[in-house]
CSV table of C-alpha atoms and ligand atoms in Angstrom, one decimal:
chain,number,residue,atom,x,y,z
J,1,MET,CA,66.9,79.9,116.1
J,2,LYS,CA,66.7,81.2,119.6
J,3,HIS,CA,68.8,84.2,118.7
J,4,LEU,CA,66.7,85.0,115.7
J,5,LYS,CA,63.5,85.0,117.7
J,6,LEU,CA,64.9,87.1,120.4
J,7,PHE,CA,66.2,89.5,117.7
J,8,ILE,CA,62.8,89.7,115.9
J,9,LEU,CA,61.2,90.5,119.3
J,10,LEU,CA,63.8,93.3,119.8
J,11,LEU,CA,63.1,94.7,116.4
J,12,LEU,CA,59.4,94.8,117.0
J,13,SER,CA,59.7,96.4,120.3
J,14,LEU,CA,62.2,99.1,119.3
J,15,PRO,CA,61.5,102.4,117.8
J,16,ALA,CA,62.5,103.0,114.2
J,17,ALA,CA,66.2,103.4,113.5
J,18,ALA,CA,67.2,102.0,116.9
J,19,GLN,CA,70.5,100.1,117.2
J,20,THR,CA,70.0,96.4,116.6
J,21,ILE,CA,71.4,93.9,119.1
J,22,ILE,CA,72.7,90.5,118.3
J,23,LYS,CA,73.9,88.1,120.9
J,24,PRO,CA,77.6,87.3,120.3
J,25,ASP,CA,78.7,83.7,119.5
J,26,ALA,CA,80.4,82.3,122.6
J,27,GLY,CA,82.8,80.3,120.4
J,28,ILE,CA,84.0,83.4,118.6
J,29,LYS,CA,84.3,85.3,121.8
J,30,GLN,CA,86.5,82.6,123.2
J,31,MET,CA,88.8,82.8,120.2
J,32,VAL,CA,88.9,86.6,120.4
J,33,ASP,CA,90.0,86.3,124.0
J,34,GLU,CA,92.8,83.9,123.0
J,35,VAL,CA,94.5,86.4,120.8
J,36,SER,CA,97.6,87.3,122.8
J,37,SER,CA,99.5,90.6,122.8
J,38,LYS,CA,102.5,88.7,124.3
J,39,ASN,CA,102.6,86.3,121.3
J,40,ILE,CA,102.2,89.3,118.9
J,41,GLU,CA,105.0,91.1,120.6
J,42,ALA,CA,107.3,88.0,120.5
J,43,THR,CA,106.6,87.6,116.8
J,44,ILE,CA,107.3,91.2,115.9
J,45,ARG,CA,110.5,91.2,118.0
J,46,LYS,CA,111.6,87.9,116.3
J,47,LEU,CA,110.9,89.3,112.8
J,48,VAL,CA,113.1,92.3,113.6
J,49,THR,CA,116.1,90.0,114.5
J,50,PHE,CA,116.4,89.1,110.8
J,51,LYS,CA,118.0,92.5,110.4
J,52,SER,CA,116.6,93.0,106.9
J,53,ARG,CA,113.5,91.4,105.4
J,54,HIS,CA,113.9,93.5,102.2
J,55,THR,CA,112.6,91.6,99.2
J,56,LEU,CA,116.0,91.6,97.6
J,57,SER,CA,118.0,90.7,100.8
J,58,ASP,CA,120.0,87.5,101.4
J,59,THR,CA,118.1,84.2,101.1
J,60,THR,CA,121.0,81.9,102.1
J,61,SER,CA,121.8,82.9,105.7
J,62,LYS,CA,120.1,81.0,108.5
J,63,THR,CA,119.8,84.0,110.7
J,64,THR,CA,119.4,87.2,108.6
J,65,GLY,CA,117.6,88.3,105.5
J,66,SER,CA,114.4,87.5,103.7
J,67,GLY,CA,115.2,83.7,103.4
J,68,ALA,CA,115.7,83.2,107.1
J,69,ALA,CA,112.6,85.2,107.8
J,70,ARG,CA,110.3,83.3,105.5
J,71,ASN,CA,111.7,80.0,106.7
J,72,TRP,CA,111.0,81.0,110.3
J,73,ILE,CA,107.4,82.1,109.5
J,74,LYS,CA,106.7,78.8,107.7
J,75,ALA,CA,108.1,76.8,110.6
J,76,GLU,CA,106.0,78.7,113.1
J,77,MET,CA,102.9,78.2,111.0
J,78,GLU,CA,103.7,74.5,110.8
J,79,LYS,CA,103.6,74.3,114.6
J,80,TYR,CA,100.1,75.8,114.6
J,81,ALA,CA,99.1,73.4,111.7
J,82,ALA,CA,100.2,70.4,113.8
J,83,LEU,CA,97.3,71.1,116.1
J,84,SER,CA,94.7,71.4,113.4
J,85,GLY,CA,93.9,67.7,112.9
J,86,GLY,CA,95.4,67.8,109.4
J,87,ARG,CA,93.1,70.6,108.2
J,88,MET,CA,95.8,73.3,108.1
J,89,THR,CA,98.6,73.0,105.6
J,90,VAL,CA,101.5,75.4,105.1
J,91,GLN,CA,103.1,76.3,101.8
J,92,PHE,CA,105.5,78.6,100.1
J,93,ASP,CA,103.6,80.4,97.3
J,94,THR,CA,106.6,80.7,95.0
J,95,PHE,CA,107.0,82.8,91.9
J,96,THR,CA,109.6,84.5,89.8
J,97,GLN,CA,109.3,88.3,89.7
J,98,PRO,CA,110.8,89.8,86.5
J,99,LYS,CA,113.1,92.8,86.5
J,100,GLY,CA,111.1,96.0,87.1
J,101,THR,CA,111.4,99.5,88.5
J,102,ARG,CA,112.2,98.4,92.0
J,103,ILE,CA,113.5,94.9,91.1
J,104,ASP,CA,117.1,95.0,89.6
J,105,LYS,CA,117.0,91.4,88.3
J,106,PRO,CA,114.5,88.5,88.0
J,107,VAL,CA,114.2,87.1,91.5
J,108,LYS,CA,112.4,84.0,93.0
J,109,LEU,CA,110.0,85.2,95.7
J,110,LYS,CA,108.0,83.3,98.3
J,111,ASN,CA,104.8,84.2,100.1
J,112,VAL,CA,104.0,82.0,103.1
J,113,LEU,CA,100.4,80.7,103.3
J,114,ALA,CA,98.7,78.7,106.0
J,115,ILE,CA,95.5,77.2,104.6
J,116,LEU,CA,92.8,76.1,107.0
J,117,LYS,CA,90.5,74.0,104.9
J,118,GLY,CA,86.8,74.4,105.3
J,119,THR,CA,84.8,71.4,106.6
J,120,ASP,CA,81.9,71.7,104.2
J,121,PRO,CA,82.8,70.1,100.9
J,122,THR,CA,80.0,72.0,99.1
J,123,ASP,CA,81.3,75.3,100.4
J,124,THR,CA,84.0,76.7,98.1
J,125,ARG,CA,84.4,80.1,99.8
J,126,VAL,CA,87.9,81.3,100.7
J,127,TYR,CA,88.7,84.1,103.2
J,128,ILE,CA,92.2,85.7,103.2
J,129,VAL,CA,93.9,87.7,105.9
J,130,SER,CA,97.2,89.1,105.0
J,131,GLY,CA,100.2,91.1,106.2
J,132,HIS,CA,103.5,91.8,104.3
J,133,TYR,CA,106.7,90.4,105.8
J,134,ASP,CA,109.2,92.4,103.7
J,135,SER,CA,110.6,95.7,105.0
J,136,ARG,CA,112.5,98.7,103.6
J,137,ILE,CA,114.4,101.9,104.6
J,138,ASN,CA,114.9,105.3,102.9
J,139,ASP,CA,116.4,103.9,99.7
J,140,VAL,CA,113.9,101.3,98.5
J,141,MET,CA,116.7,99.5,96.6
J,142,ASP,CA,119.0,99.1,99.8
J,143,ALA,CA,118.6,95.4,100.5
J,144,ASN,CA,121.2,95.0,103.2
J,145,GLY,CA,120.7,97.9,105.7
J,146,VAL,CA,119.2,97.5,109.2
J,147,GLU,CA,115.5,97.3,108.2
J,148,PRO,CA,113.4,96.4,111.2
J,149,GLY,CA,110.0,97.1,109.7
J,150,ALA,CA,108.4,96.5,113.1
J,151,ASN,CA,105.2,98.4,112.4
J,152,ASP,CA,105.4,98.2,108.6
J,153,ASP,CA,104.6,95.4,108.5
J,154,ALA,CA,105.7,93.0,111.1
J,155,SER,CA,102.6,94.1,112.9
J,156,GLY,CA,100.3,92.8,110.1
J,157,THR,CA,102.5,89.7,109.7
J,158,ALA,CA,102.2,88.9,113.4
J,159,LEU,CA,98.5,89.5,113.3
J,160,SER,CA,98.1,87.0,110.4
J,161,MET,CA,100.2,84.4,112.3
J,162,GLU,CA,98.5,84.9,115.6
J,163,LEU,CA,95.1,84.3,114.0
J,164,ALA,CA,96.5,81.1,112.3
J,165,ARG,CA,97.6,80.0,115.8
J,166,VAL,CA,94.2,80.5,117.4
J,167,MET,CA,92.0,79.4,114.5
J,168,ALA,CA,94.0,76.3,113.5
J,169,LYS,CA,92.3,74.4,116.4
J,170,ARG,CA,88.8,75.3,115.3
J,171,SER,CA,86.8,74.3,112.3
J,172,PHE,CA,84.7,76.4,109.9
J,173,PRO,CA,82.6,75.4,106.9
J,174,ALA,CA,84.6,77.8,104.6
J,175,THR,CA,88.4,77.9,104.0
J,176,ILE,CA,90.6,80.6,105.6
J,177,ILE,CA,94.0,81.5,104.3
J,178,PHE,CA,96.5,83.2,106.7
J,179,ALA,CA,98.9,84.9,104.4
J,180,THR,CA,102.2,86.7,104.9
J,181,VAL,CA,103.4,88.1,101.6
J,182,VAL,CA,106.6,89.5,100.2
J,183,GLY,CA,107.4,92.3,97.7
J,184,GLU,CA,104.9,94.9,99.0
J,185,GLU,CA,107.5,97.7,99.2
J,186,GLN,CA,108.9,96.9,95.8
J,187,GLY,CA,105.4,97.0,94.1
J,188,LEU,CA,102.8,94.8,95.8
J,189,TYR,CA,104.4,91.8,94.0
J,190,GLY,CA,103.5,89.0,96.5
J,191,SER,CA,99.9,90.1,96.8
J,192,ALA,CA,99.6,90.6,93.0
J,193,ASN,CA,100.9,87.0,92.5
J,194,LEU,CA,98.5,85.6,95.0
J,195,ALA,CA,95.5,87.5,93.6
J,196,LYS,CA,96.4,86.4,90.1
J,197,ARG,CA,96.7,82.8,91.3
J,198,ALA,CA,93.3,83.0,93.0
J,199,LYS,CA,91.8,84.2,89.8
J,200,THR,CA,93.5,81.7,87.5
J,201,GLU,CA,92.7,78.8,89.9
J,202,ASN,CA,89.1,79.9,90.3
J,203,TRP,CA,89.3,80.4,94.0
J,204,ASN,CA,86.0,81.7,95.4
J,205,VAL,CA,87.5,84.5,97.4
J,206,ASP,CA,84.6,86.1,99.3
J,207,ALA,CA,86.8,88.6,101.2
J,208,MET,CA,90.4,89.7,101.6
J,209,LEU,CA,91.6,91.6,104.7
J,210,ASN,CA,94.9,93.4,104.4
J,211,ASN,CA,96.5,94.5,107.6
J,212,ASP,CA,99.4,97.0,107.0
J,213,ILE,CA,100.8,99.3,109.6
J,214,VAL,CA,98.5,98.3,112.5
J,215,GLY,CA,100.7,99.0,115.6
J,216,ASN,CA,101.3,102.7,116.2
J,217,THR,CA,99.0,104.7,118.4
J,218,HIS,CA,100.2,108.3,118.0
J,219,GLY,CA,100.4,110.8,115.2
J,220,MET,CA,103.8,112.1,114.3
J,221,GLU,CA,103.5,115.9,114.4
J,222,THR,CA,99.9,116.2,115.6
J,223,ASP,CA,100.6,114.4,118.9
J,224,LEU,CA,97.2,112.8,118.7
J,225,LYS,CA,97.1,109.6,120.8
J,226,ASP,CA,94.5,107.0,119.9
J,227,ASN,CA,94.6,103.4,120.9
J,228,ARG,CA,91.0,102.7,120.2
J,229,SER,CA,90.5,103.6,116.5
J,230,VAL,CA,91.4,101.6,113.4
J,231,ARG,CA,90.8,102.7,109.8
J,232,VAL,CA,89.3,100.5,107.2
J,233,PHE,CA,89.8,101.7,103.7
J,234,SER,CA,87.4,100.5,100.9
J,235,ASP,CA,86.8,101.5,97.3
J,236,GLY,CA,83.4,103.1,96.4
J,237,ILE,CA,83.2,102.5,92.7
J,238,PRO,CA,84.6,99.0,92.3
J,239,THR,CA,88.2,99.2,91.0
J,240,ASN,CA,87.5,96.8,88.2
J,241,ALA,CA,84.1,98.2,87.2
J,242,THR,CA,83.5,98.7,83.4
J,243,ASP,CA,82.1,102.0,82.1
J,244,LYS,CA,78.7,100.4,81.7
J,245,GLN,CA,78.7,99.2,85.4
J,246,VAL,CA,79.9,102.7,86.5
J,247,ALA,CA,77.0,104.3,84.6
J,248,ALA,CA,74.5,101.9,86.2
J,249,LEU,CA,75.9,102.7,89.7
J,250,LYS,CA,75.6,106.5,89.0
J,251,SER,CA,72.0,106.2,87.9
J,252,LEU,CA,71.1,104.4,91.2
J,253,GLY,CA,73.3,106.3,93.7
J,254,GLY,CA,75.1,103.0,94.2
J,255,GLU,CA,78.6,104.6,94.3
J,256,ASN,CA,78.8,104.0,98.1
J,257,ASP,CA,77.8,100.3,98.1
J,258,SER,CA,80.6,98.4,96.3
J,259,PRO,CA,81.1,94.8,97.7
J,260,SER,CA,84.3,96.1,99.4
J,261,ARG,CA,82.4,98.9,101.1
J,262,GLU,CA,79.8,96.3,102.3
J,263,LEU,CA,82.8,94.3,103.7
J,264,ALA,CA,84.1,97.4,105.5
J,265,ARG,CA,80.6,98.0,107.1
J,266,TYR,CA,80.5,94.3,108.0
J,267,ALA,CA,83.9,94.6,109.7
J,268,LYS,CA,82.8,97.6,111.7
J,269,GLU,CA,79.6,95.9,112.8
J,270,THR,CA,81.1,92.6,113.6
J,271,GLY,CA,84.4,93.9,115.0
J,272,GLU,CA,82.7,96.2,117.4
J,273,ARG,CA,80.3,93.4,118.5
J,274,TYR,CA,83.3,91.4,119.7
J,275,VAL,CA,86.0,93.9,120.7
J,276,ASP,CA,85.6,96.4,123.5
J,277,GLN,CA,87.1,99.9,123.2
J,278,LEU,CA,87.5,99.7,119.5
J,279,ASP,CA,86.1,102.0,116.8
J,280,VAL,CA,86.4,100.8,113.3
J,281,LYS,CA,86.4,104.0,111.2
J,282,LEU,CA,85.1,103.6,107.7
J,283,ILE,CA,87.3,105.6,105.3
J,284,TYR,CA,85.7,106.1,101.9
J,285,ARG,CA,88.7,105.7,99.7
J,286,ARG,CA,90.8,102.9,98.4
J,287,ASP,CA,94.0,103.9,100.3
J,288,ARG,CA,95.8,106.9,101.7
J,289,TYR,CA,97.3,109.7,99.5
J,290,LEU,CA,100.5,108.6,97.7
J,291,ARG,CA,100.2,105.1,99.2
J,292,GLY,CA,99.0,101.6,98.1
J,293,GLY,CA,98.6,98.2,99.6
J,294,ASP,CA,98.1,94.5,99.2
J,295,HIS,CA,94.3,94.8,98.9
J,296,LEU,CA,94.7,96.6,95.5
J,297,PRO,CA,95.6,93.6,93.4
J,298,PHE,CA,92.6,91.7,94.9
J,299,LEU,CA,90.3,94.6,93.9
J,300,GLU,CA,91.8,94.6,90.4
J,301,GLN,CA,90.9,90.9,90.1
J,302,GLY,CA,87.3,91.7,91.2
J,303,PHE,CA,87.4,90.4,94.7
J,304,SER,CA,86.1,92.2,97.8
J,305,ALA,CA,89.1,93.5,99.8
J,306,VAL,CA,89.8,96.2,102.4
J,307,ARG,CA,92.8,97.6,104.2
J,308,PHE,CA,93.2,98.1,107.9
J,309,THR,CA,95.6,100.7,109.2
J,310,GLU,CA,96.2,102.6,112.5
J,311,MET,CA,94.3,105.9,112.9
J,312,ASN,CA,97.3,108.3,113.1
J,313,GLU,CA,100.6,107.5,111.5
J,314,ASP,CA,104.2,108.3,112.6
J,315,PHE,CA,106.0,108.7,109.3
J,316,ASN,CA,109.3,108.9,111.2
J,317,ARG,CA,108.8,105.3,111.9
J,318,GLN,CA,108.1,104.1,108.4
J,319,HIS,CA,110.7,103.4,105.7
J,320,GLN,CA,113.4,105.2,107.7
J,321,ASN,CA,117.1,104.5,108.3
J,322,ILE,CA,117.6,104.2,112.0
J,323,ARG,CA,119.2,107.5,113.0
J,324,THR,CA,118.8,110.7,115.1
J,325,GLU,CA,118.7,113.9,113.2
J,326,ASN,CA,118.2,117.4,114.8
J,327,GLY,CA,117.1,115.6,118.0
J,328,VAL,CA,114.4,113.5,116.1
J,329,ASP,CA,114.6,109.7,116.3
J,330,TYR,CA,113.9,107.8,113.1
J,331,GLY,CA,113.3,104.1,112.5
J,332,ASP,CA,110.6,101.5,112.5
J,333,LEU,CA,111.6,99.8,115.8
J,334,PRO,CA,109.6,97.4,118.0
J,335,ASP,CA,109.7,99.6,121.1
J,336,PHE,CA,107.4,102.0,119.3
J,337,VAL,CA,104.7,99.4,118.6
J,338,ASP,CA,101.7,99.3,120.9
J,339,PHE,CA,101.2,95.5,121.2
J,340,ASN,CA,97.9,95.8,123.0
J,341,TYR,CA,96.6,97.8,120.1
J,342,VAL,CA,97.8,95.2,117.6
J,343,GLN,CA,96.0,92.7,119.7
J,344,LYS,CA,92.7,94.7,119.4
J,345,VAL,CA,93.0,95.0,115.7
J,346,ALA,CA,93.8,91.2,115.5
J,347,ARG,CA,90.8,90.4,117.6
J,348,MET,CA,88.6,92.5,115.3
J,349,ASN,CA,90.0,90.7,112.2
J,350,LEU,CA,89.4,87.3,113.9
J,351,SER,CA,85.8,88.1,114.7
J,352,VAL,CA,85.2,89.1,111.1
J,353,LEU,CA,86.8,86.0,109.6
J,354,ALA,CA,85.2,83.6,112.1
J,355,ASN,CA,81.7,85.1,111.6
J,356,LEU,CA,82.0,85.1,107.8
J,357,ALA,CA,83.5,81.6,107.6
J,358,SER,CA,80.8,80.2,109.8
J,359,ALA,CA,77.9,82.0,107.9
J,360,PRO,CA,76.0,80.8,104.9
J,361,ALA,CA,77.3,82.2,101.5
J,362,ARG,CA,75.9,85.4,100.1
J,363,PRO,CA,72.4,85.3,98.7
J,364,GLN,CA,72.3,85.2,94.9
J,365,ASN,CA,70.6,87.4,92.3
J,366,VAL,CA,69.5,90.0,94.8
J,367,GLY,CA,67.1,92.3,93.0
J,368,ILE,CA,64.9,95.3,93.7
J,369,ILE,CA,61.7,95.4,91.6
J,370,THR,CA,61.4,98.6,89.7
J,371,SER,CA,58.5,97.8,87.4
J,372,ASP,CA,55.8,99.5,89.5
J,373,LEU,CA,55.7,103.1,90.7
J,374,THR,CA,55.0,102.5,94.4
J,375,ASN,CA,56.0,103.9,97.8
J,376,LYS,CA,56.9,100.4,98.9
J,377,THR,CA,60.0,98.3,98.3
J,378,LYS,CA,59.9,94.8,96.9
J,379,LEU,CA,63.1,92.7,97.0
J,380,THR,CA,63.7,89.2,95.7
J,381,TRP,CA,66.7,86.9,95.8
J,382,GLU,CA,67.8,83.3,95.7
J,383,ALA,CA,69.4,81.1,98.3
J,384,PRO,CA,73.1,80.6,98.0
J,385,ALA,CA,74.0,77.8,95.6
J,386,ILE,CA,76.9,76.5,97.9
J,387,GLY,CA,77.4,75.7,101.5
J,388,LYS,CA,74.9,75.5,104.3
J,389,LYS,CA,71.3,76.4,103.9
J,390,PRO,CA,70.5,79.8,105.6
J,391,ALA,CA,68.0,79.9,108.4
J,392,GLY,CA,66.8,83.1,106.9
J,393,TYR,CA,67.8,86.5,105.6
J,394,TYR,CA,68.3,90.1,106.9
J,395,VAL,CA,67.1,92.9,104.7
J,396,LEU,CA,69.3,95.9,105.7
J,397,MET,CA,68.1,99.4,105.3
J,398,ARG,CA,69.6,102.9,105.8
J,399,GLU,CA,69.0,106.5,104.9
J,400,THR,CA,70.7,107.4,101.6
J,401,THR,CA,72.9,109.8,103.7
J,402,SER,CA,73.8,107.3,106.4
J,403,ALA,CA,77.2,105.6,106.5
J,404,PHE,CA,75.9,102.5,108.3
J,405,TRP,CA,73.0,100.1,108.0
J,406,GLU,CA,70.3,101.3,110.4
J,407,ARG,CA,67.6,98.6,110.3
J,408,LYS,CA,67.7,94.8,110.0
J,409,PHE,CA,64.5,93.0,109.0
J,410,TYR,CA,64.5,89.3,109.4
J,411,VAL,CA,62.7,87.3,106.8
J,412,SER,CA,62.6,83.5,106.3
J,413,ASP,CA,61.4,83.8,102.7
J,414,THR,CA,63.5,84.8,99.6
J,415,ALA,CA,61.4,87.9,99.0
J,416,ALA,CA,60.3,90.9,101.1
J,417,THR,CA,58.0,93.8,100.7
J,418,LEU,CA,58.8,96.7,103.0
J,419,ALA,CA,56.6,99.8,103.7
J,420,TYR,CA,59.5,102.1,102.9
J,421,SER,CA,60.1,103.6,99.5
J,422,LYS,CA,63.0,102.3,97.4
J,423,ASP,CA,63.5,105.9,96.3
J,424,ASN,CA,64.2,107.1,99.8
J,425,TYR,CA,66.5,104.4,101.3
J,426,PHE,CA,69.3,102.0,100.4
J,427,PHE,CA,68.8,98.3,100.9
J,428,ALA,CA,70.9,95.1,100.9
J,429,VAL,CA,70.3,91.4,101.7
J,430,GLN,CA,72.4,89.0,103.7
J,431,ALA,CA,71.9,85.4,104.6
J,432,VAL,CA,72.0,84.3,108.2
J,433,ASP,CA,72.2,80.9,110.0
J,434,ALA,CA,70.4,79.7,113.1
J,435,ASP,CA,73.2,81.0,115.3
J,436,GLY,CA,73.2,84.5,113.9
J,437,HIS,CA,76.3,84.3,111.6
J,438,GLU,CA,75.6,86.7,108.7
J,439,SER,CA,77.0,86.6,105.2
J,440,LEU,CA,78.3,89.7,103.5
J,441,PRO,CA,75.4,91.9,102.4
J,442,VAL,CA,74.5,92.1,98.7
J,443,PHE,CA,73.3,95.4,97.2
J,444,PRO,CA,70.4,94.7,94.9
J,445,LYS,CA,70.3,95.2,91.1
J,446,PRO,CA,67.2,96.7,89.6
J,447,ILE,CA,64.8,94.2,88.1
J,448,ARG,CA,62.0,95.3,85.8
V,501,ZN,ZN1,103.5,98.3,104.5
């Protein structure tokens, strides 16, 4: 409660549109500090020793190929789980992928999941952080070349594993799944299977964080060097929105407030609260040109999901046979990964997951009253039906042209009337506990 009171005082004493200040959680800061670039480096270098982690590569060898790689990842995760007091369990998420464009015969594939069960039995929320452990070179069907995939995506895999290591020893009310998935390069198969399973088994996935290519800090031909920025890609119009829902969003100017975009804004605010020298850059698109990623199947199933990727890419170090051509070196090798940068991105992911999994669930039925013509804004909502009871709520506000939330109003009730016109600003509501952990913000629906 102390933080909230301090926060309200700050709000009252600051001029309009000033930056809000929230005291970081010492427990989260401690975990953030424990994320180690040395561990991340060791994991990436180890993953490269399997020679190929191609989805169709050998599964029988103990030292090379996809089978050896996934067994090693599982064994490592089990070491972390051993320190969790029985709360973390590790499993292969096994499925048979039928023949397809980039799969020449039906093949049994395995994601590796480390599941840290939430401590609150009334809280069904699940958070997923994921990287893909498969790799490729120029020919996407070449399963047996030298395919290091150090940046794409041993970096994301190592990030997911390092977070499992640090967080296994802690407890959170909600469940966190540390995933390393297969089949991304062949067609997002591991992630698609996991998203479908989540939907079929009614998992309450509140957010999915996809980390893919998070280790390189210079642009190929532009020579831009940047070790402090990371992009977060989010969809504007929800990928699974119906025509009717799209029409409603257009009429409100809500195209920029999908649940995934609120997640992206949350990642920026929380990540920058806990990690120094890091700018989380909101990119207003689902993914880059010509590219896709493991967040897409989750978006298709209606979950909130975003993709994190380095700021400037080196395409000579993605999907390339290792070679030198006209004096240019090609290949996705570990020596070109900036491990301190991966550490920063990992720390950002950890702060987002820890803050979300510690927070109350999102408020429900958030509405903006539109029955009166007025220059004020009246919002109503209900407490979350699951998990801990919130200490209160933040009403967030921003100019319609602003990328980020600019004001946070604390209210202890489940309604608020603000002296700002609903026609001139955007609003959202998030639940907050006594220690300041915020839920994801919910963009209101009009209520007559
Ligand atoms: Zn990738």
